Amino acid sequence: MTTATAPAKLTRLQKTRNFGICAHIDAGKTTCTERILYYTGKTYKMGEVHEGTATMDFLEDEQQRGITIQSAATTCPWPKDNVDYILNLIDTPGHVDFTIEVERSMRVLDGAVVVFDGKEGVEAQSETVWRQAERYGVPSICFINKMDKLGADFGFSFGTIGERLGANAVAVQIPIGSSDTFEGVIDLLAMKAYYFTAESQGATVEERDIPDDLREEADKWRHDLVEKAAELDDTLTEKYLMEEELTVDELKAALRKGTLSKQIHPVFTGSALKYIGVQRLIDGIIDYLPNPTEVPDVKGTAVKDKTEELSRPHDEDAPLSALVFKIVNDAHGDLTYARVYSGKLQKGSRVLNPNNGKREIISRIFEMHAKDRQALDAAPAGTIVALVGLKNSVTGDTLCDPDDPIVLERMEFPEPVISMSIEPGTAADKEKLSNALATIRREDPSFRSNFDEETGQTIIAGMGELHLDIIKTKLTRDMKVNVNVGTPRVAYREAISKPAEAQGVHKKQTGGRGQFGDCTIQIEPITEAEAKEQELDYEGGVAFVNAIVGGAIPREYIPSVAVGSRNTAKSGVLAGYPLIGVKVTLIDGKYHDVDSSQIAFEMAGSIAFKEACRKAGLQLLEPIMKVVVTTPDEFLGNVTGDLNRRRAIISDTEQRGNTRVVTAEAPLSEMFGYSTTLRGMSQGRASYAMEPLDYRPVPPNIAKAVLEGNES
């Protein structure tokens, strides 16, 4: 007789799950989050997005527009198998204009729940968030939501995960019915049916046998699950081939292993709005998403030598390392959100920001629940907290032990594609505007603002019309700054089309010590991908290579040529737009023992760069957007005709039931006000999603008009 061994006691880190909920806009992320908060006991009243009462959508703009604008964090408990698990959850936006919020959340999360609409399946923005999760190596599970929606089709939506994302999806549940008849889910591991009662807001779950009319379908899906699980483990493969029964625990262990290695993605289903399937999804988060000890050690570099790689284990006894991923301006000062990877962050302690070499004092530490907070004395490894007291840290900065520094990998932020002028309403608003824009820049790394000396205007730039509209509202309503705004403008770029060579000489003699710098450079077009492949430093759209031999220019002056080139590229050569995609090779030069200086070579680099660019066939580039329009069949002609008029290239038209999904690539300059036009031509029944794709040359006739307009 064998005695069953008691399960090993789990550590705090093993009981922790840091995960985010992400999806295409309107797939039901925030409703999902509201249900999780309710079932975990974090809230006692169910919030609704359509009523403007969602806990996580606490900004006034979010409640009025019914969308998520900024990611919100919360911590909640979940008891399962006699263990009290800790869920650190981030609800992220679905609108592409706020993709930066998803990007920075993915960087600090260990796992993700990707939500899909049961009728639409994988949509345009679903692909974007999926790519973001893949880029940061985040394991994910899927939730096919809205199975109560008219036209919901689990088989279709499940199929799109493989077809459009190339992901190896495995269903662990299937729905009982759909649309009006949707009433529960079948668990393919336990092979049981679960029904959720609306009267108890889904809190009462009834377990029953699988209905006879669904038994055959459940067996088919179960066979697929067992087959895919068996492929993940050699022992299970052997048992499967010997036609032995695999236990639920064996299947779960194999699925967990496959999810953590990103080989498979378990798929759950339900309807968050109708309270169906959310508790089973929370169980799935515990069962399949990693705890902090199951993800690779966080990587970084040494402070003094960026080529020396360092790592930190997810352990509170290791030296402290934390990453700032978000800053929110609060009535009492900045709230700095950070993920603690290793060590323990203590209230009142001094930490080092190795990115700028400054020490920071952690005045207070809070565990956040959307806009509410709970004070903590310490934040150990694996926690996501908000800090007060930091003065010199921005998004992407590291906080670490001053005696054992490390620089964690920064996040990459997209360049703005749209800009507009903004002016203070009165002289008194001038300083208020300057301070308000500085605050917004700290909060939002995808937002830019700069003062144009020539026109005397302030130019703000962002990721789309909605992004800038939200910022304008924030300035006027929340920050009480009276402003006048211009019409949105496209953020054009400049580029060269062929290689060229030029010499730049900066020579000045004004009594006493003069200035002398002489350099010769070659330039050629290069893409960011090519620069990465060649392991070049591609900063500000310019890759710089030093090919000086024989000391023609002393080593200390060479970086100055790079600075001169990059500063000139930033302000453009053709029409004042940033110049990108240039490889600069420094090939020759001269110097003077007394008169040469770093500033002289910076000026020489700028002169050479301008001259070379003028010879290299300068051209204007415009942002091209990926546009996905979903329209009823009868309006297809209107939609495609209008897109063609907007210089769009239609790449795909797909039939989905009685609707068409049109995928196109269109210049941003032609897409202003598109939502109003689309509503008008489709009686309000068509919808669209748009995201930046790349930059391409502007046709000559349009470039001429843009350049002439720029001069006037």
XYZ file of C-alpha atoms in Angstrom:
712
model
C 0.000 0.000 0.000
C 1.397 3.410 -1.010
C 0.633 6.632 0.835
C -0.166 9.734 -1.200
C 2.419 12.453 -0.741
C 1.123 15.875 0.262
C 1.642 18.547 -2.430
C 4.789 20.614 -1.875
C 4.132 23.977 -0.224
C 4.273 26.714 -2.860
C 6.422 29.818 -2.351
C 4.970 33.333 -2.746
C 6.528 33.624 -6.225
C 5.096 30.258 -7.305
C 1.644 31.471 -6.260
C 1.992 34.709 -8.291
C 0.753 35.307 -11.846
C 1.656 38.569 -13.639
C -0.530 38.730 -16.727
C -2.264 41.159 -19.053
C -5.545 41.059 -20.943
C -5.234 42.320 -24.505
C -7.263 42.249 -27.717
C -8.673 44.093 -30.713
C -10.933 47.016 -29.748
C -14.452 45.885 -28.707
C -13.537 42.211 -28.203
C -14.552 42.549 -24.532
C -11.246 42.867 -22.628
C -12.447 45.312 -20.006
C -15.722 43.417 -19.431
C -13.596 40.292 -18.940
C -11.440 42.142 -16.412
C -14.513 43.432 -14.546
C -15.778 39.848 -14.175
C -12.377 38.677 -12.889
C -12.373 41.473 -10.273
C -15.882 40.512 -9.188
C -15.280 36.769 -8.938
C -11.993 37.239 -7.060
C -13.797 39.444 -4.528
C -11.801 42.545 -5.484
C -15.003 44.436 -6.297
C -18.484 43.851 -4.929
C -20.426 45.409 -7.796
C -20.022 44.371 -11.414
C -18.893 47.355 -13.541
C -20.098 47.673 -17.139
C -18.232 49.340 -20.031
C -21.449 50.279 -21.875
C -22.743 52.051 -18.742
C -19.428 53.858 -18.131
C -19.022 52.156 -14.728
C -16.065 49.843 -15.431
C -13.572 49.872 -12.534
C -10.501 49.732 -14.782
C -11.765 52.420 -17.203
C -11.652 55.150 -14.562
C -10.609 58.109 -16.760
C -13.482 60.410 -17.773
C -12.591 59.990 -21.474
C -12.671 56.182 -21.105
C -16.126 56.266 -19.528
C -17.530 58.692 -22.119
C -16.079 56.904 -25.161
C -16.467 53.319 -23.852
C -12.840 52.464 -24.689
C -9.679 51.809 -22.698
C -7.029 54.522 -23.166
C -4.417 53.731 -20.561
C -3.494 50.384 -19.071
C -4.690 49.922 -15.482
C -3.128 47.562 -12.948
C -4.692 45.663 -10.067
C -3.838 42.827 -7.685
C -6.446 40.269 -6.625
C -6.578 36.856 -4.893
C -7.872 33.550 -6.345
C -8.238 30.411 -4.208
C -7.725 27.145 -6.126
C -6.908 23.631 -4.847
C -6.491 24.999 -1.273
C -3.892 27.535 -2.445
C -4.422 31.321 -2.345
C -2.952 32.557 -5.620
C -2.040 36.222 -6.280
C -3.087 37.698 -9.625
C -1.333 40.883 -10.800
C -3.474 41.933 -13.758
C -3.081 44.704 -16.335
C -6.041 45.653 -18.565
C -4.653 47.141 -21.791
C -6.243 49.287 -24.555
C -7.367 47.789 -27.864
C -7.255 50.928 -30.023
C -4.124 51.159 -32.171
C -3.531 54.806 -31.184
C -2.678 53.543 -27.684
C -0.561 50.574 -28.773
C 2.284 51.980 -26.645
C 0.250 50.997 -23.552
C 0.168 47.372 -24.731
C 3.861 47.496 -25.669
C 5.062 48.612 -22.254
C 2.683 46.263 -20.432
C 3.969 43.274 -22.421
C 7.518 44.167 -21.436
C 6.818 43.617 -17.720
C 4.313 40.742 -17.855
C 4.989 37.016 -17.626
C 1.856 35.895 -19.490
C -1.090 37.190 -21.532
C -4.756 36.400 -22.092
C -5.642 37.337 -25.680
C -9.380 37.901 -26.114
C -11.156 37.338 -29.449
C -14.669 38.200 -30.593
C -16.680 34.956 -31.083
C -18.123 36.242 -34.365
C -15.086 38.038 -35.843
C -12.222 35.784 -34.663
C -8.777 37.284 -35.249
C -9.079 40.975 -36.241
C -6.505 43.561 -37.341
C -5.464 44.746 -33.888
C -5.492 41.141 -32.587
C -2.527 40.534 -34.908
C -0.697 43.585 -33.525
C -1.045 42.566 -29.857
C -0.116 38.966 -30.744
C 3.097 40.187 -32.419
C 3.877 42.326 -29.360
C 3.476 39.288 -27.082
C 5.733 37.249 -29.384
C 8.364 40.003 -29.500
C 8.688 39.960 -25.715
C 8.457 36.142 -25.536
C 5.235 36.238 -23.488
C 3.345 32.879 -23.267
C -0.363 33.349 -23.961
C -3.719 31.643 -23.655
C -6.787 32.578 -25.716
C -10.369 33.396 -24.735
C -13.011 33.332 -27.473
C -15.513 35.774 -25.961
C -18.993 36.984 -26.979
C -20.319 33.494 -27.779
C -23.774 34.951 -27.000
C -23.454 37.378 -29.951
C -25.619 36.913 -33.048
C -23.501 35.069 -35.623
C -20.935 33.788 -33.086
C -19.088 30.752 -34.448
C -16.542 28.992 -32.222
C -15.155 26.779 -35.011
C -14.573 29.753 -37.318
C -12.977 31.930 -34.606
C -10.782 29.056 -33.433
C -9.662 28.452 -37.035
C -8.580 32.075 -37.515
C -6.039 31.744 -34.656
C -4.117 29.206 -36.735
C -4.777 30.765 -40.156
C -4.063 34.430 -39.359
C -1.618 34.207 -36.472
C 0.138 30.959 -37.418
C -0.391 29.856 -33.803
C -0.792 26.264 -32.621
C -4.121 26.646 -30.817
C -5.600 23.796 -28.761
C -9.165 24.004 -27.450
C -9.546 23.043 -23.787
C -13.239 24.022 -23.865
C -16.025 24.196 -26.428
C -19.307 26.132 -26.095
C -22.730 24.676 -25.373
C -24.788 26.412 -28.049
C -24.149 29.871 -29.534
C -25.922 33.232 -29.881
C -29.312 32.969 -28.089
C -28.793 29.287 -27.182
C -25.352 29.759 -25.560
C -25.594 28.571 -21.941
C -22.298 27.024 -20.831
C -19.029 25.304 -21.724
C -17.762 21.749 -22.048
C -14.414 21.105 -20.351
C -12.506 18.801 -22.723
C -10.091 17.659 -19.987
C -12.681 16.562 -17.406
C -15.258 15.858 -20.181
C -17.968 17.578 -18.156
C -20.490 20.310 -19.006
C -20.645 23.493 -16.909
C -23.689 25.770 -16.790
C -23.662 29.312 -15.365
C -26.757 30.961 -13.881
C -27.388 34.598 -14.802
C -29.413 35.192 -11.598
C -26.260 34.769 -9.494
C -24.208 36.739 -12.078
C -22.432 33.500 -12.993
C -21.241 32.854 -9.421
C -23.226 29.588 -9.280
C -21.739 26.975 -11.605
C -23.520 23.675 -12.169
C -21.592 20.599 -13.336
C -23.483 18.086 -15.507
C -22.806 15.308 -18.003
C -22.199 16.372 -21.604
C -25.529 16.612 -23.522
C -26.053 13.652 -25.896
C -26.331 15.894 -28.973
C -22.843 17.359 -28.265
C -21.087 14.139 -27.242
C -19.724 13.328 -30.711
C -18.425 16.872 -31.252
C -16.828 16.918 -27.777
C -15.081 13.589 -28.506
C -13.655 15.008 -31.749
C -12.249 18.134 -30.016
C -10.978 15.987 -27.105
C -9.117 13.717 -29.553
C -7.395 16.774 -31.044
C -6.432 18.005 -27.545
C -4.988 14.616 -26.483
C -3.044 14.316 -29.746
C -1.481 17.773 -29.385
C -0.725 17.271 -25.670
C 0.911 13.905 -26.348
C 3.260 15.525 -28.895
C 4.660 17.734 -26.116
C 5.936 14.939 -23.867
C 7.820 11.755 -24.853
C 6.244 9.677 -22.055
C 2.757 10.743 -23.139
C 3.592 10.081 -26.800
C 4.448 6.490 -25.844
C 1.242 6.072 -23.807
C -0.799 7.594 -26.634
C 0.702 5.261 -29.234
C 0.016 2.293 -26.912
C -3.593 3.580 -26.753
C -3.412 3.999 -22.973
C -5.715 6.556 -21.290
C -4.011 9.853 -20.399
C -5.069 11.300 -17.030
C -6.324 14.878 -16.559
C -3.203 15.724 -14.522
C -0.913 14.379 -17.255
C -2.733 16.384 -19.917
C -2.624 19.567 -17.809
C 1.094 19.159 -17.133
C 1.792 18.677 -20.876
C -0.355 21.682 -21.830
C 1.404 23.840 -19.212
C 4.797 22.759 -20.518
C 3.722 23.554 -24.109
C 2.279 26.958 -23.149
C 5.410 28.010 -21.240
C 7.609 27.025 -24.201
C 5.167 28.922 -26.503
C 4.593 25.767 -28.593
C 0.838 25.815 -27.987
C -1.905 28.205 -26.880
C -4.830 26.745 -24.861
C -8.182 28.191 -25.980
C -11.052 28.919 -23.577
C -14.492 30.227 -24.456
C -17.448 32.018 -22.904
C -19.288 35.312 -22.683
C -17.961 37.808 -20.144
C -21.091 39.961 -20.582
C -23.387 36.995 -19.773
C -21.136 35.795 -16.887
C -20.274 32.511 -18.658
C -16.845 30.878 -18.497
C -14.813 33.541 -16.667
C -14.086 31.480 -13.516
C -12.848 28.619 -15.703
C -10.609 31.141 -17.517
C -9.124 32.284 -14.160
C -8.387 28.633 -13.355
C -6.717 28.406 -16.767
C -4.512 31.421 -15.926
C -3.314 29.529 -12.823
C -2.969 26.202 -14.677
C -1.150 27.364 -17.816
C 0.465 30.791 -17.449
C 3.919 31.008 -15.819
C 4.787 32.207 -12.348
C 7.822 34.553 -12.161
C 10.236 31.672 -11.436
C 9.259 29.942 -14.701
C 10.269 32.728 -17.074
C 13.919 33.298 -18.095
C 16.089 35.437 -15.794
C 15.779 39.113 -16.677
C 18.689 40.251 -18.836
C 20.651 43.479 -18.873
C 24.106 44.934 -19.339
C 26.839 46.331 -17.132
C 26.776 50.111 -16.607
C 30.361 50.765 -17.729
C 30.576 48.167 -20.496
C 27.394 47.814 -22.557
C 28.785 44.661 -24.241
C 28.973 42.814 -20.893
C 25.732 40.892 -20.426
C 24.289 40.419 -16.939
C 21.165 38.696 -15.629
C 19.117 38.613 -12.449
C 17.174 35.622 -11.073
C 13.529 36.079 -10.007
C 14.470 35.870 -6.354
C 13.989 38.350 -3.509
C 17.399 37.446 -2.050
C 19.183 38.552 -5.274
C 20.388 42.167 -5.811
C 17.555 44.598 -6.565
C 16.493 45.187 -10.181
C 13.241 46.824 -11.299
C 11.986 48.411 -14.529
C 9.945 51.613 -14.753
C 7.241 50.946 -17.345
C 4.744 53.764 -16.828
C 4.417 57.198 -15.240
C 1.063 58.716 -14.309
C 0.680 62.323 -13.186
C -1.307 62.350 -9.963
C -2.728 65.147 -7.797
C 0.010 64.383 -5.229
C 2.892 64.048 -7.742
C 4.022 61.411 -10.225
C 3.089 57.765 -9.690
C 5.908 55.666 -11.150
C 4.836 52.119 -12.022
C 7.593 49.507 -11.788
C 7.974 45.748 -12.080
C 10.351 44.353 -9.457
C 12.309 41.500 -11.059
C 14.782 40.631 -8.306
C 15.576 41.625 -4.738
C 13.253 43.711 -2.581
C 12.304 47.376 -2.945
C 12.008 48.935 0.525
C 10.017 52.037 1.460
C 12.411 54.889 2.297
C 15.390 53.239 0.558
C 17.795 54.874 -1.904
C 18.184 53.157 -5.254
C 20.293 53.847 -8.335
C 18.975 54.752 -11.780
C 21.950 53.484 -13.863
C 20.549 55.077 -17.049
C 21.427 58.558 -15.765
C 23.620 57.719 -12.744
C 21.243 59.455 -10.305
C 20.068 58.164 -6.910
C 16.344 58.044 -6.211
C 14.503 57.860 -2.877
C 11.509 55.521 -2.689
C 9.243 57.661 -0.455
C 6.191 55.418 -0.686
C 5.153 52.125 -2.313
C 1.571 51.323 -3.328
C -0.240 48.224 -4.531
C -2.645 49.602 -7.137
C -6.244 48.730 -7.825
C -7.072 50.893 -10.874
C -7.187 54.386 -9.282
C -7.276 53.137 -5.665
C -4.140 52.207 -3.747
C -2.902 50.359 -0.705
C 0.349 51.383 1.035
C 3.131 48.777 1.339
C 6.390 48.743 3.307
C 8.225 46.665 0.703
C 7.816 45.210 -2.785
C 9.604 41.879 -3.287
C 10.566 40.244 -6.614
C 7.601 39.408 -8.844
C 5.418 42.365 -7.820
C 4.058 45.262 -9.885
C 3.763 48.434 -7.792
C 3.468 52.215 -8.013
C 6.194 54.339 -6.408
C 6.164 57.913 -5.142
C 9.233 60.096 -4.713
C 11.138 59.458 -7.947
C 12.332 62.673 -9.593
C 14.675 61.612 -12.406
C 13.312 58.326 -13.782
C 11.317 57.921 -16.996
C 9.630 55.014 -18.776
C 12.196 52.345 -19.681
C 14.656 53.268 -16.895
C 16.099 50.699 -14.496
C 16.111 50.955 -10.702
C 18.765 48.820 -9.016
C 21.025 48.222 -6.041
C 23.704 50.998 -6.030
C 26.335 48.411 -5.032
C 25.404 45.928 -7.755
C 24.173 47.912 -10.785
C 22.560 46.525 -13.940
C 20.886 48.247 -16.918
C 17.795 46.312 -18.016
C 16.813 46.293 -21.683
C 14.736 49.344 -22.611
C 11.441 49.303 -24.479
C 11.183 50.464 -28.083
C 8.600 53.150 -28.783
C 7.072 53.849 -32.215
C 7.629 57.168 -33.983
C 4.554 59.469 -34.241
C 2.769 59.532 -37.609
C 0.584 62.618 -37.181
C 1.135 66.139 -35.835
C -0.709 69.408 -35.358
C 0.050 72.908 -34.151
C -1.131 74.046 -30.746
C -1.013 77.553 -29.282
C -1.812 78.950 -25.828
C -5.065 80.928 -25.778
C -3.567 83.756 -23.708
C -0.129 84.881 -22.548
C -0.956 83.471 -19.095
C -1.505 80.019 -20.656
C 1.967 79.967 -22.256
C 3.867 78.640 -19.240
C 0.958 76.383 -18.221
C 1.034 74.793 -21.710
C 4.779 74.207 -21.538
C 4.490 72.478 -18.127
C 1.437 70.456 -19.195
C 3.163 69.164 -22.356
C 6.229 68.176 -20.298
C 3.925 66.186 -17.975
C 2.204 64.428 -20.895
C 5.608 63.594 -22.485
C 6.684 61.961 -19.209
C 3.486 59.911 -19.103
C 3.329 58.960 -22.779
C 6.570 58.108 -24.659
C 4.702 57.896 -28.011
C 3.783 61.602 -27.710
C 6.201 64.329 -28.865
C 6.110 68.108 -28.674
C 8.542 70.786 -29.832
C 8.595 74.545 -30.325
C 9.101 75.730 -33.921
C 11.310 78.858 -33.732
C 10.421 79.989 -37.284
C 6.624 79.943 -36.928
C 6.477 80.489 -33.165
C 4.112 77.503 -32.927
C 4.263 74.447 -30.689
C 3.904 71.218 -32.677
C 2.488 68.120 -30.960
C 2.768 64.677 -32.549
C 1.175 61.308 -31.799
C -0.043 57.959 -33.108
C -3.347 59.032 -34.658
C -6.276 61.487 -34.703
C -7.871 59.932 -31.611
C -4.555 60.073 -29.708
C -4.187 63.830 -30.369
C -7.876 64.439 -29.659
C -7.533 62.772 -26.231
C -4.413 64.868 -25.503
C -6.238 68.074 -26.489
C -9.122 67.139 -24.139
C -6.641 66.352 -21.372
C -5.005 69.764 -21.755
C -8.240 71.749 -21.777
C -10.436 69.784 -19.348
C -8.033 68.084 -16.912
C -5.096 70.498 -16.920
C -7.212 73.652 -17.408
C -4.990 75.058 -20.197
C -6.784 77.202 -22.769
C -5.403 76.217 -26.217
C -6.151 76.705 -29.921
C -5.288 73.768 -32.172
C -4.598 73.555 -35.885
C -5.673 70.804 -38.268
C -3.797 67.461 -38.032
C -0.770 67.135 -40.339
C 1.105 64.104 -41.577
C 4.533 63.409 -40.051
C 6.516 63.112 -43.303
C 10.117 61.880 -43.419
C 13.012 62.534 -45.787
C 15.305 59.907 -47.309
C 18.100 59.547 -49.866
C 17.769 57.358 -52.946
C 21.417 56.701 -53.909
C 24.980 56.784 -52.463
C 27.010 60.014 -52.431
C 30.235 61.470 -51.028
C 31.017 64.956 -49.690
C 33.603 66.906 -47.743
C 32.725 69.242 -44.887
C 35.163 71.924 -43.715
C 34.510 74.200 -40.747
C 37.156 76.927 -40.505
C 36.988 80.089 -38.408
C 39.681 82.533 -37.328
C 38.596 85.338 -35.005
C 41.737 86.309 -33.127
C 43.286 83.931 -30.622
C 42.338 80.288 -30.980
C 40.458 79.409 -34.188
C 38.173 76.534 -35.114
C 39.098 73.857 -37.610
C 37.443 70.585 -38.596
C 37.634 68.750 -41.926
C 35.915 65.435 -42.704
C 34.894 63.446 -45.769
C 31.927 61.078 -45.566
C 30.158 58.610 -47.811
C 26.417 58.080 -47.391
C 24.113 55.343 -48.681
C 20.513 54.229 -48.048
C 20.029 51.585 -45.325
C 16.993 50.100 -43.553
C 16.762 49.600 -39.801
C 16.720 45.821 -40.389
C 19.929 46.001 -42.467
C 21.601 48.130 -39.771
C 20.675 45.535 -37.121
C 21.958 42.730 -39.357
C 25.291 44.546 -39.748
C 25.278 45.271 -35.975
C 25.498 49.027 -36.558
C 24.390 51.699 -34.107
C 21.178 52.927 -35.808
C 20.266 56.000 -33.780
C 17.779 58.616 -34.962
C 17.528 56.914 -38.379
C 21.303 57.223 -38.992
C 23.874 54.412 -38.823
C 27.457 55.617 -38.368
C 30.649 53.754 -39.354
C 34.185 54.932 -38.641
C 36.536 53.915 -41.490
C 39.382 56.316 -40.643
C 42.856 54.779 -40.963
C 46.234 56.178 -40.013
C 44.865 58.737 -37.523
C 43.707 61.285 -40.148
C 41.261 62.455 -37.449
C 42.063 61.865 -33.748
C 39.843 59.299 -32.036
C 38.244 61.863 -29.667
C 36.796 63.890 -32.575
C 35.154 60.980 -34.459
C 31.958 60.806 -32.311
C 31.478 64.537 -32.994
C 31.117 63.856 -36.742
C 28.371 61.320 -35.882
C 26.637 63.881 -33.625
C 26.777 66.538 -36.367
C 25.307 64.119 -38.931
C 22.530 62.930 -36.617
C 21.523 66.422 -35.473
C 21.279 67.535 -39.110
C 19.229 64.434 -40.005
C 16.848 65.237 -37.140
C 15.946 68.633 -38.599
C 16.014 67.457 -42.237
C 17.706 68.775 -45.379
C 14.936 68.910 -47.989
C 11.976 70.438 -46.127
C 12.591 70.285 -42.380
C 11.263 66.734 -41.883
C 13.478 64.164 -40.079
C 15.769 62.314 -42.493
C 15.924 58.530 -41.929
C 17.556 55.425 -43.394
C 21.104 56.707 -43.935
C 24.411 54.944 -43.397
C 27.242 57.457 -42.864
C 30.813 56.215 -43.310
C 33.610 58.553 -42.204
C 36.472 57.912 -44.662
C 38.939 60.815 -44.359
C 39.675 64.154 -42.748
C 42.225 66.642 -41.450
C 42.795 68.315 -38.098
C 44.825 71.100 -36.535
C 46.831 70.551 -33.328
C 45.570 73.787 -31.754
C 42.388 74.869 -33.551
C 40.554 71.529 -33.818
C 37.835 70.755 -31.266
C 34.785 68.548 -30.836
C 32.454 71.413 -31.760
C 34.476 72.133 -34.940
C 34.157 68.509 -36.088
C 30.463 68.495 -35.186
C 30.016 71.492 -37.535
C 32.154 69.828 -40.231
C 30.062 66.645 -39.935
C 26.861 68.663 -40.350
C 28.214 70.499 -43.457
C 29.416 67.241 -45.056
C 26.111 65.484 -44.284
C 24.000 68.261 -45.847
C 26.170 68.378 -48.969
C 26.195 64.581 -49.411
C 22.395 64.389 -48.975
C 21.824 67.015 -51.664
C 23.839 64.852 -54.080
C 22.085 61.624 -52.993
C 18.659 62.205 -54.551
C 16.574 63.473 -51.636
C 12.964 62.334 -51.559
C 9.931 62.753 -49.338
C 8.451 59.707 -47.534
C 4.917 59.424 -46.160
C 3.457 57.076 -43.508
C 1.470 54.215 -45.017
C -1.262 52.664 -42.890
C -2.645 49.143 -42.873
C -6.427 49.584 -43.076
C -8.888 46.747 -42.430
C -12.541 47.545 -43.219
C -15.390 45.199 -42.234
C -18.505 45.992 -44.266
C -21.843 44.352 -45.145
C -21.822 42.958 -48.724
C -24.091 45.680 -50.128
C -21.606 48.464 -49.330
C -18.501 46.724 -50.697
C -18.509 48.768 -53.954
C -18.764 52.056 -52.013
C -15.916 51.063 -49.681
C -13.474 49.852 -52.365
C -14.270 52.795 -54.668
C -13.602 55.256 -51.844
C -10.345 53.491 -50.878
C -9.123 53.650 -54.489
C -9.792 57.400 -54.513
C -7.616 57.651 -51.399
C -4.577 56.146 -53.233
C -5.052 52.866 -51.328
C -3.790 49.523 -52.621
C -6.301 46.771 -51.776
C -4.364 43.612 -50.924
C -7.159 41.256 -49.839
C -10.947 40.931 -49.757
C -12.303 38.106 -47.634
C -15.874 36.840 -47.312
C -17.046 36.253 -43.716
C -20.704 35.249 -43.618
C -22.641 38.154 -45.143
C -19.831 40.631 -44.522
C -16.607 41.415 -46.382
C -13.252 42.191 -44.788
C -11.166 44.483 -47.012
C -7.453 44.831 -46.241
C -5.649 47.772 -47.845
C -2.522 49.915 -47.578
C -3.268 53.622 -47.682
C -1.330 56.875 -47.162
C -2.201 58.476 -43.823
C -2.628 61.879 -45.523
C -5.675 60.491 -47.372
C -7.285 58.898 -44.291
C -8.170 61.950 -42.189
C -11.841 61.920 -41.196
C -12.299 58.420 -42.622
C -14.522 57.216 -39.767
C -17.174 59.873 -40.601
C -17.060 59.075 -44.346
C -17.291 55.310 -43.703
C -20.285 55.736 -41.416
C -22.013 57.850 -44.053
C -21.458 55.428 -46.948
C -22.520 52.326 -44.979
C -25.459 53.676 -42.925
C -23.215 53.285 -39.853
C -22.840 49.518 -40.366
C -19.171 49.271 -41.470
C -16.202 49.494 -39.117
C -12.468 49.793 -39.609
C -9.096 49.455 -37.875
C -5.927 51.256 -38.915
C -2.304 50.917 -37.833
C 1.075 52.261 -39.066
C 2.764 49.968 -41.592
C 5.843 51.725 -42.997
C 7.146 54.806 -44.845
C 7.155 54.974 -48.669
C 8.121 57.629 -51.271
C 5.442 60.248 -51.982
C 4.364 60.418 -55.673
C 6.137 63.395 -57.397
C 3.003 65.510 -58.004
C 1.905 65.184 -54.358
C 5.460 65.723 -53.047
C 5.595 68.979 -55.055
C 2.334 70.187 -53.452
C 3.550 69.216 -49.947
C 6.890 70.999 -50.404
C 5.216 74.118 -51.826
C 2.737 74.126 -48.944
C 5.635 73.749 -46.520
C 7.350 76.826 -47.958
C 4.271 79.067 -47.916
